[in-house]
Backbone as a ProteinNet text record, in pm:
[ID]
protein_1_A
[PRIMARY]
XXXXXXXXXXXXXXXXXXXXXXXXXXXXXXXXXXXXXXXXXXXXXXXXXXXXXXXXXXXXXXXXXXXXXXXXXXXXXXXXXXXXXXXXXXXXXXXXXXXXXXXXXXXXXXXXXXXXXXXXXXXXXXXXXXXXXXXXXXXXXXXXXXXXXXXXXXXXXXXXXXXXXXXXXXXXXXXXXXXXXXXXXXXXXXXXXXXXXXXXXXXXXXXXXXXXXXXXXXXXXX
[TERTIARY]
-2173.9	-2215.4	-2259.6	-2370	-2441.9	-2365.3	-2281.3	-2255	-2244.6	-2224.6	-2230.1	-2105.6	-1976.4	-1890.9	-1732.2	-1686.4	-1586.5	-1422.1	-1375.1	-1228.1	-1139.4	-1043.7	-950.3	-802.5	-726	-646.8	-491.4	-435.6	-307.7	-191.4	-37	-9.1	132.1	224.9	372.9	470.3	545.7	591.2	731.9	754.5	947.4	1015.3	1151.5	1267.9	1204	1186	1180.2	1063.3	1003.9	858	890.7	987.1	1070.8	1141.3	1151.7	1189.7	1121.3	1170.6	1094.3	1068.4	1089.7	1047.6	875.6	892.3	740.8	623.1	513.5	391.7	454.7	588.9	625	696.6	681	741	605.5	672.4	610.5	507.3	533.2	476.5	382.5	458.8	320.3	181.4	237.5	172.3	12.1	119.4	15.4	-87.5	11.4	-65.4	-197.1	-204.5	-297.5	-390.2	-366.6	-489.3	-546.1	-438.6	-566.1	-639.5	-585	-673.6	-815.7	-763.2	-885.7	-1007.7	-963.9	-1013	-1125.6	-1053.4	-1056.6	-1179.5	-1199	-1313.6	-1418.7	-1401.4	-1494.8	-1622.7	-1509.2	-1610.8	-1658.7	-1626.5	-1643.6	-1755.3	-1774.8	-1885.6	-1997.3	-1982.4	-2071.8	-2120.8	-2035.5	-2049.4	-2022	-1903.5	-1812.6	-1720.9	-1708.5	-1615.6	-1488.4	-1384.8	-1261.7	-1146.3	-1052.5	-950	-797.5	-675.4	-583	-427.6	-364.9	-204.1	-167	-21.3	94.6	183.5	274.8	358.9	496.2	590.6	695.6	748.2	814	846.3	709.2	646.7	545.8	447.7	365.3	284.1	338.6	376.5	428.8	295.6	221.2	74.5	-40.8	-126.3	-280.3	-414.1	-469.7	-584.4	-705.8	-789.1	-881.4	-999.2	-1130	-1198.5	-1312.4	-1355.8	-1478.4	-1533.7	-1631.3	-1717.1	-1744.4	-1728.1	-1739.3	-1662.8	-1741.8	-1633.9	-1506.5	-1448.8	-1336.9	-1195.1	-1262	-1206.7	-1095.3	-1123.5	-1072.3	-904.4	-982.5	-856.7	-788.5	-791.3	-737.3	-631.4	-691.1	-600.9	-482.8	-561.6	-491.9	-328.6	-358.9	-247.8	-151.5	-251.6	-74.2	-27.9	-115.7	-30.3	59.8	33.8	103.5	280	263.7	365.7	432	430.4	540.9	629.4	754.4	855.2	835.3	973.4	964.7	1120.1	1105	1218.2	1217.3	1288.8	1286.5	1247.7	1252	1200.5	1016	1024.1	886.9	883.8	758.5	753.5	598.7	514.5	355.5	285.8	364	303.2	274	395.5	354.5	288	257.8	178.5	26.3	3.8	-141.3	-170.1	-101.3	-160.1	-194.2	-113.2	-113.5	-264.4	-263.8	-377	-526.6	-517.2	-651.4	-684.2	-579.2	-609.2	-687.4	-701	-732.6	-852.3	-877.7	-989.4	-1064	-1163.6	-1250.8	-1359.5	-1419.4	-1548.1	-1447.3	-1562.7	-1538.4	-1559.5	-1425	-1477.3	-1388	-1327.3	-1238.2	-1079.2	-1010.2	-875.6	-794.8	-717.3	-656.4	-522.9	-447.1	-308	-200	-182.6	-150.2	53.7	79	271.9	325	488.9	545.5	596.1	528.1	603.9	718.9	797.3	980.8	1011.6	1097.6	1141	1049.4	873.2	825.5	833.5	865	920.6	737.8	768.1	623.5	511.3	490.8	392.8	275.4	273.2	170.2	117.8	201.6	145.2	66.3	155.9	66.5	-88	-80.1	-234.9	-345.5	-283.7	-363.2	-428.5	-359.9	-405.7	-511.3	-498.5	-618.2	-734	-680.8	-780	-858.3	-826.5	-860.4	-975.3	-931.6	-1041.2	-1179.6	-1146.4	-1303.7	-1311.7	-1180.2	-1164.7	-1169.5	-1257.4	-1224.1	-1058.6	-952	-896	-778.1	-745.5	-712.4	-590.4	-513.5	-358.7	-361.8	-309.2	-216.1	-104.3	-25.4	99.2	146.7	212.9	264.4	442	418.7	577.6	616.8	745.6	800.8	814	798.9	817.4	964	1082.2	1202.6	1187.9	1138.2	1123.6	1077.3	945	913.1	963.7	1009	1094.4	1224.1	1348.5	1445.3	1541.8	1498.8	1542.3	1623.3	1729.2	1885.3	1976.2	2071.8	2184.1	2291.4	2392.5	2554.9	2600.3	2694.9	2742	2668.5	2598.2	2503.8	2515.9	2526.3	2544.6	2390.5	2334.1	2199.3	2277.3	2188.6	2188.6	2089.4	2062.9	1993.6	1874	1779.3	1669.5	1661.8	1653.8	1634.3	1800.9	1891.5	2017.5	2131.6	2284	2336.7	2443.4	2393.6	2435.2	2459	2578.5	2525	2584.2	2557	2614.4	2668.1	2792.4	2810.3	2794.4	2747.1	2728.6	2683.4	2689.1	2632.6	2452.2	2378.3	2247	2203.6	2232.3	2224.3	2231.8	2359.4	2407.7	2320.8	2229.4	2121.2	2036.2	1977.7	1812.9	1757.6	1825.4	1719.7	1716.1	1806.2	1798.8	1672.9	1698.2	1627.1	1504	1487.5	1330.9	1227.3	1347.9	1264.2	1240	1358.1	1353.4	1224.4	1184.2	1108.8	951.1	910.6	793.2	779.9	924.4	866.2	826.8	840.8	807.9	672.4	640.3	505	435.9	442.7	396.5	328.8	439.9	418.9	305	323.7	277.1	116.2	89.4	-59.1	-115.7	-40.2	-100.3	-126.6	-39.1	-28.1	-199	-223.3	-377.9	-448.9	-508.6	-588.7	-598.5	-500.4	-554.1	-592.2	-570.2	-652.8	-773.3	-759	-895.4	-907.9	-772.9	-769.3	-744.5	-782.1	-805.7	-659.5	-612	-439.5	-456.9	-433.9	-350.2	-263.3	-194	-49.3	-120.3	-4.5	-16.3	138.7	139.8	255.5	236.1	346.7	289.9	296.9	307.8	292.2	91.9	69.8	-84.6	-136.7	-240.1	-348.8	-437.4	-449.3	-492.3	-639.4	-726.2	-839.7	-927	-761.1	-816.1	-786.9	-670.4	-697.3	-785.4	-852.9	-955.7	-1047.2	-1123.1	-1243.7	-1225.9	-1103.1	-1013.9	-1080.8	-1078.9	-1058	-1222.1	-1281.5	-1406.5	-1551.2	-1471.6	-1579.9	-1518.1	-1457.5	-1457.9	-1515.7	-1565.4	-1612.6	-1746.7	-1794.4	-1936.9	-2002.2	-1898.9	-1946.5	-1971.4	-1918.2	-1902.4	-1942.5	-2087.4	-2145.8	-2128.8	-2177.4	-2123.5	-1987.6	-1908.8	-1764.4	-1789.5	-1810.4	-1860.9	-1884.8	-1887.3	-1909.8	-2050.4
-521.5	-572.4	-457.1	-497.3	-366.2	-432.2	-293.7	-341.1	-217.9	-233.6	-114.7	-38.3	-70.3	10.6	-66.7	12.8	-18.2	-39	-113.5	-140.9	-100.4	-49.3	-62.9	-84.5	-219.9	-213.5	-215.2	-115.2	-122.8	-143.5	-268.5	-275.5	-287.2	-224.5	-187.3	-303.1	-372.8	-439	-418.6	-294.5	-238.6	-299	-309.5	-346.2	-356.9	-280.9	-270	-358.8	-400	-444.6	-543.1	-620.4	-756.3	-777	-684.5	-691.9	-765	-850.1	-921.7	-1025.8	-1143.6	-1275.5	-1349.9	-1457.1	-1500.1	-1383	-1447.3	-1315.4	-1178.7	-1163.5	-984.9	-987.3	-1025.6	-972.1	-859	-784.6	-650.8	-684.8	-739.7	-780.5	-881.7	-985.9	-1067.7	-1040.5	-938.9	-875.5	-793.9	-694.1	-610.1	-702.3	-829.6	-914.9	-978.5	-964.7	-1020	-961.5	-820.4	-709.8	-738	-681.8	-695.2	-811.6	-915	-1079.7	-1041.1	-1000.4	-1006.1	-872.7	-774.9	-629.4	-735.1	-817.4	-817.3	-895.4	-1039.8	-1134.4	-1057.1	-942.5	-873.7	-783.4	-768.6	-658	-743.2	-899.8	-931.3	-1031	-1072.7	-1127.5	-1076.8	-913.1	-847.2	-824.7	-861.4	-848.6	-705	-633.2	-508.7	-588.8	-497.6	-499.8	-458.7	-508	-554.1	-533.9	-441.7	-477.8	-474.7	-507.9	-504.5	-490.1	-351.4	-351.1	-328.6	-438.9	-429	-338.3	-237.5	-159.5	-129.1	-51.9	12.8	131.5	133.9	251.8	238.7	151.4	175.9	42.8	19.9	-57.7	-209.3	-351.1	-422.1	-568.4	-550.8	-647	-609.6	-653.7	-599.2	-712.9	-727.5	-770.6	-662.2	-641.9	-548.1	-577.6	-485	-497.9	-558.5	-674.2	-819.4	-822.1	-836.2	-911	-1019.3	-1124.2	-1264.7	-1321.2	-1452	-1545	-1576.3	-1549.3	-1639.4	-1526.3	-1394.1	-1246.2	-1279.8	-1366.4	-1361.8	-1446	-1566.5	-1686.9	-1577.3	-1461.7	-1409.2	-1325.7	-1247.7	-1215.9	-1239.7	-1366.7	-1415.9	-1499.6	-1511	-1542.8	-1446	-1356.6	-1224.6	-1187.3	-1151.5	-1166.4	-1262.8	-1394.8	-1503.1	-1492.6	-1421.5	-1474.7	-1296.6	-1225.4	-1101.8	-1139.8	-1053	-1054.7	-885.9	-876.7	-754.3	-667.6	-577.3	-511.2	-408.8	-296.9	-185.9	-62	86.2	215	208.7	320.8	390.8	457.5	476.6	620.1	625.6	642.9	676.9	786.1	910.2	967.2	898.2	808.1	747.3	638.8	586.5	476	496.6	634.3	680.1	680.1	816	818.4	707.2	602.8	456.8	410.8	407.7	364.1	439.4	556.1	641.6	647.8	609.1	575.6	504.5	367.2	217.9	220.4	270.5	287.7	436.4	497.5	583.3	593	500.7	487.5	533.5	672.6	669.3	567.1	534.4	416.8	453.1	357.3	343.4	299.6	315.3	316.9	276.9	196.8	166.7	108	221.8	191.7	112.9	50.1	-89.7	-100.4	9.6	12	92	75	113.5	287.5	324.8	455.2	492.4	395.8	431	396.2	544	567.8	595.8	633.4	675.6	830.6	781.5	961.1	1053.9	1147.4	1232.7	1169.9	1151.3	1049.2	1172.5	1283.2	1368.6	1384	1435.6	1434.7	1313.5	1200.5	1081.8	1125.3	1096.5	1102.7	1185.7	1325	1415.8	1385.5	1315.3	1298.2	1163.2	1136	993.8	1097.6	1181.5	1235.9	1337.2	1389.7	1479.6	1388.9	1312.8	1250.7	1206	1205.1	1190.2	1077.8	972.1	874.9	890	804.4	833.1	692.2	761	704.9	686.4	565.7	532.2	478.5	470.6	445.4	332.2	209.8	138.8	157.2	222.4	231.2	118.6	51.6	-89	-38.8	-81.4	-84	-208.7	-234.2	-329.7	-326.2	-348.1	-306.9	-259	-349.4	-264.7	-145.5	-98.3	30.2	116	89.7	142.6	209.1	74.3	114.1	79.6	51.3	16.9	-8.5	-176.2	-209.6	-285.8	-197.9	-316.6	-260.9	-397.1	-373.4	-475.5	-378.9	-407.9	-318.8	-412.4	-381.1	-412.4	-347.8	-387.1	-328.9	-401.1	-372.7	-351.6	-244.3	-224.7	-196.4	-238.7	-271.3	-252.1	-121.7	-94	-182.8	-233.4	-316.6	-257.8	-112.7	-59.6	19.2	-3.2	59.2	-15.1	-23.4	-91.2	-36.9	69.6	163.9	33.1	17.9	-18.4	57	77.6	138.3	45.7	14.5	-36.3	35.8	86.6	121.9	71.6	127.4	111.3	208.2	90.9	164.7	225.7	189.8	315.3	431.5	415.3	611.9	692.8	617.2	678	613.3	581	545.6	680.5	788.8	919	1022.5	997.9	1069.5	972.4	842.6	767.3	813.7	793.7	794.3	952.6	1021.4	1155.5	1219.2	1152.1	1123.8	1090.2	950	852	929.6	1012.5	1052.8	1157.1	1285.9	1363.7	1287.7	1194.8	1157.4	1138.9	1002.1	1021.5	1123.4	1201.7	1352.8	1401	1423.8	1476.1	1439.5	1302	1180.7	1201.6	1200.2	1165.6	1364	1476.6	1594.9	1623.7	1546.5	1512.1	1483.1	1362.2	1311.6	1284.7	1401.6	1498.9	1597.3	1640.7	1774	1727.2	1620.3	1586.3	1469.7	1471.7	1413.2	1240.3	1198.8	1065.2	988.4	872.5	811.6	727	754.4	728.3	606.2	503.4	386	326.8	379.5	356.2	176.4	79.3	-56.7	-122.6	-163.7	-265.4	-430.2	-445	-590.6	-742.3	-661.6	-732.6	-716.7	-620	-603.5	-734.3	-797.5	-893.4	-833.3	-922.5	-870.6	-809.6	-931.1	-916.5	-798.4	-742	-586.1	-494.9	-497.2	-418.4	-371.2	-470	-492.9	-433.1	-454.9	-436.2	-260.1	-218.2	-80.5	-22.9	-45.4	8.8	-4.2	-90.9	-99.4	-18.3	-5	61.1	224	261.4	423.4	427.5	350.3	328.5	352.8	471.4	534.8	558.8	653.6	693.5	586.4	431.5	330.2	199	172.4	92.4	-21.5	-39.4	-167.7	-232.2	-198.1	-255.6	-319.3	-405.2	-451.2	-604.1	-680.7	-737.6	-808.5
-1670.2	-1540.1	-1450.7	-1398.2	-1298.2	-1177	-1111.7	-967	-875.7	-780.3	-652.2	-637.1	-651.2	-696.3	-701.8	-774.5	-840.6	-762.5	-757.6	-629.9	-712.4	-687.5	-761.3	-625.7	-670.8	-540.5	-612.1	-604.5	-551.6	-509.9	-537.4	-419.7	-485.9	-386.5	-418.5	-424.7	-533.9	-555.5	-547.9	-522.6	-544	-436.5	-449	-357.7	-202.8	-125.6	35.1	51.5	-32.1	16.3	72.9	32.1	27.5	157.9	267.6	419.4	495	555.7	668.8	634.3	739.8	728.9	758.5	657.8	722.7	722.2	782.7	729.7	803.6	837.5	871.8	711	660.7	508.6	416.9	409.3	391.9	279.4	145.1	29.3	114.4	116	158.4	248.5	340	438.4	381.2	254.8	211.2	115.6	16.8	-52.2	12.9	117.4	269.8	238	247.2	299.8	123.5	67	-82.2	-93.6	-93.7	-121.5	-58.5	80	172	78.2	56.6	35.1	-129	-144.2	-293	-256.2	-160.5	-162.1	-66.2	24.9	41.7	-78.9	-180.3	-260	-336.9	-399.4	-466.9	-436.4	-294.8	-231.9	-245.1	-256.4	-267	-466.2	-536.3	-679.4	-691.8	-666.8	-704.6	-789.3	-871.1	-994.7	-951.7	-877.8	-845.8	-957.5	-925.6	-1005	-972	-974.5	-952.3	-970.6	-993.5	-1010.5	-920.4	-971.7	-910.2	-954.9	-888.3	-948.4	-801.6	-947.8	-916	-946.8	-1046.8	-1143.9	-1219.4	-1277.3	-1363.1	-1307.2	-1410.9	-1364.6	-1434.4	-1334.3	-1373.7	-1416.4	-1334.4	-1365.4	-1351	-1406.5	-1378.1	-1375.3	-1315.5	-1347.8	-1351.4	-1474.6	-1524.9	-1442.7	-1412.8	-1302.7	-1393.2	-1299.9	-1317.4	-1197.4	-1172.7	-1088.2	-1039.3	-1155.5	-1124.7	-1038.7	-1023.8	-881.3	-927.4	-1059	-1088.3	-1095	-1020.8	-1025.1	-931.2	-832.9	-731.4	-734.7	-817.3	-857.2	-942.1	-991.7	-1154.8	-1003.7	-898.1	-834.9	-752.8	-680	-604.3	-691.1	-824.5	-909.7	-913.1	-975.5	-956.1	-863.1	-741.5	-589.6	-579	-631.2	-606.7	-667.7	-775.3	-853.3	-873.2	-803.2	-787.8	-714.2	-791.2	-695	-641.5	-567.5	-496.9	-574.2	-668.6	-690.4	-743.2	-726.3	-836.2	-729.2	-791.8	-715	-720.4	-682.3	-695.1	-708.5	-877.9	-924	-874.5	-794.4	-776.6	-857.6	-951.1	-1063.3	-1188.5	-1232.7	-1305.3	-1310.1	-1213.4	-1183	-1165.2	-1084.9	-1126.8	-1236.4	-1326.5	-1441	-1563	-1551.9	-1558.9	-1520.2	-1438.8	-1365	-1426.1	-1350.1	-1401.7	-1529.5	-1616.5	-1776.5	-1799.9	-1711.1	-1714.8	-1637.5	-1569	-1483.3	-1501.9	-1589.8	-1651.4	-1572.1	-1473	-1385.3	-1249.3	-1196	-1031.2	-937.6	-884.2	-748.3	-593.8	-607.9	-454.5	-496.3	-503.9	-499.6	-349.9	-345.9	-246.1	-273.3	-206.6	-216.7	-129.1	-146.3	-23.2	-50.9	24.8	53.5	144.9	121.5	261	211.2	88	80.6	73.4	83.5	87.8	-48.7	-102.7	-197.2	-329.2	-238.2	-332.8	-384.4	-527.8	-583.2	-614.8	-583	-622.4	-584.6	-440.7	-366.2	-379.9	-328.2	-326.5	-460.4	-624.1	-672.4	-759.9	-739.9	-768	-735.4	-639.4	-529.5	-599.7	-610.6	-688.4	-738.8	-881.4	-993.2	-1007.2	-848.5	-895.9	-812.8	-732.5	-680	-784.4	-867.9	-954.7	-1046.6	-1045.6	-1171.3	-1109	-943.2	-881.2	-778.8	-817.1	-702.4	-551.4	-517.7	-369.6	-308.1	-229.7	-274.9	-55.5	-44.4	75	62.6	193.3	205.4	265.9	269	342.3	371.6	473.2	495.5	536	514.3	533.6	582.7	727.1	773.9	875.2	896.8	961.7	1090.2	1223.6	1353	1341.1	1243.9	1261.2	1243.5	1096.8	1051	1177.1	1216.6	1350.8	1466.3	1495.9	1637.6	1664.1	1548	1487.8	1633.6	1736.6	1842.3	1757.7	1684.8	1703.5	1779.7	1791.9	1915.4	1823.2	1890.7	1828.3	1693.5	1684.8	1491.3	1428.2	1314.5	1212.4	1106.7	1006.8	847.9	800.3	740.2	670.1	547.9	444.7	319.1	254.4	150.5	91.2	-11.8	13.3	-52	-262	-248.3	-366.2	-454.1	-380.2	-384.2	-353.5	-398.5	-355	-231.5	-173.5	-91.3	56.1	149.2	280.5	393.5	507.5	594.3	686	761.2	911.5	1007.1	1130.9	1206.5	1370.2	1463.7	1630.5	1608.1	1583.9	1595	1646.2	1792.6	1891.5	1881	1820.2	1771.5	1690	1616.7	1513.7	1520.8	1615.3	1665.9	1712.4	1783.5	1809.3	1681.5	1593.5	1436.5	1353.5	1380.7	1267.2	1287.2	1431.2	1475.4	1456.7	1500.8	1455.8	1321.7	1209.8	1080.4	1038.9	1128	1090.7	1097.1	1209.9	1247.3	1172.1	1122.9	1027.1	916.6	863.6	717.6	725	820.3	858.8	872.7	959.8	988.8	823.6	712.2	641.6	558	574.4	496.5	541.2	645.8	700.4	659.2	692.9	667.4	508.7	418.4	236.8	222.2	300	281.9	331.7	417.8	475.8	417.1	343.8	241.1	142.8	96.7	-31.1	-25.9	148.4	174.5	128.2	158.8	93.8	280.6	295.2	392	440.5	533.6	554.8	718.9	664.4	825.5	796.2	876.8	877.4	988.5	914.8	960.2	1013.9	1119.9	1083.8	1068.6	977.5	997.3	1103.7	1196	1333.9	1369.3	1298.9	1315.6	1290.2	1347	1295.4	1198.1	1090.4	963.2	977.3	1047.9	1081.3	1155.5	1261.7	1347.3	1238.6	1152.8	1092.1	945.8	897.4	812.2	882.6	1013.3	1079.8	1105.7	1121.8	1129.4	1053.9	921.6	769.5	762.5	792.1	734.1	822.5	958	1014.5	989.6	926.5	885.6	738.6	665.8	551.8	547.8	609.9	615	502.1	437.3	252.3	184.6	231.1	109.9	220.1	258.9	347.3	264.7	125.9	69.4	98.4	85	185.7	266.8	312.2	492.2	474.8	615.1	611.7	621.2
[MASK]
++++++++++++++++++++++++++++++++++++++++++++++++++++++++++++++++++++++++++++++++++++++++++++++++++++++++++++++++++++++++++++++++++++++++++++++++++++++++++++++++++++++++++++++++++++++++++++++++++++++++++++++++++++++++++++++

């Protein structure tokens, strides 16, 4: 199939994704952006393709063009659950195996508890991909407004803490911004395209977000 370029999407299926109710549930949230990412390129007849992963890669749909690309995705979005770590090295190399043609890569998660996130990246970057972040987080994660006694309970671990949030809301938070920090200077050096989202965002601003910095790749668009 002759087409304009190649998708490849992304999207984190491990334990934490699974936070949040209703469309603030992290999985479903990011499952959003791909569906959408997915009937954009494919309107256009881009060859679309799609894993889900954790530690490794748990589903795939292989990249097609056709109209029926879309029903093949919107199935496996449909039917993940949310569990397990994140390994993102092994999930590239996974990946870049499977995908041999330079395209677009888009990684659609919340980054927590991903092991070897930088050098993942590399290695899709090395082979020639041009390649973009969804950071997918929770307004809790964010701006972690709890009050009282509160039990947190590990999503990927069976670790929990009781605690007065208060007491570690000015640790969490500055915790919270170095990671980011690190996270957004990680890819900028390797020149990979980073928005951080929460999922309180409207899907639609942030699609229109994503698509008007998409200069190199005008086919994207609406």
């Amino acid at each position: 199939e002759e087409t304009n370029l190649r998708l490849t999407l992304l999207v984190d299926r491990s334990g934490s994704m699974a936070y949040g109710d209703g469309e603030s549930n992290k999985f479903d949230y990011s499952a959003s952006i791909a569906a959408s990412l997915a009937y954009l390129a494919l309107r256009q007849k881009d060859a679309t393709a799609l894993f889900t992963f954790d530690t490794a890669v748990r589903a795939s749909v292989p990249a097609k063009s056709h109209q029926q690309q879309l029903t093949h995705i919107l199935s496996v979005l449909d039917s993940v659950g949310a569990d397990g770590r994140t390994d993102l090295r092994q999930v590239a190399r996974e990946v870049a195996q499977g995908i041999p043609r330079r395209g677009l890569v888009i990684i659609i998660s919340d980054l927590l508890g991903v092991d070897r996130l930088v050098e993942g990246l590399r290695v899709l970057r090395q082979r020639g991909h041009d390649v973009a972040i969804f950071h997918v987080l929770h307004d809790d994660e964010l701006d972690f407004e709890f009050n009282g006694a509160t039990r947190f309970e590990g999503l990927e671990t069976d670790d929990f803490l009781n605690c007065n949030p208060r007491a570690l809301r000015e640790g969490y938070l500055e915790a919270l911004q170095s990671f980011l920090d690190q996270t957004r200077k990680a890819c900028g050096r390797l020149s990979i395209e980073y928005m951080l989202v929460r999922t309180s965002d409207p899907l639609d601003a942030v699609l229109a977000k994503f698509l008007s910095t998409r200069q190199s790749l005008p086919k994207l668009k609406h």
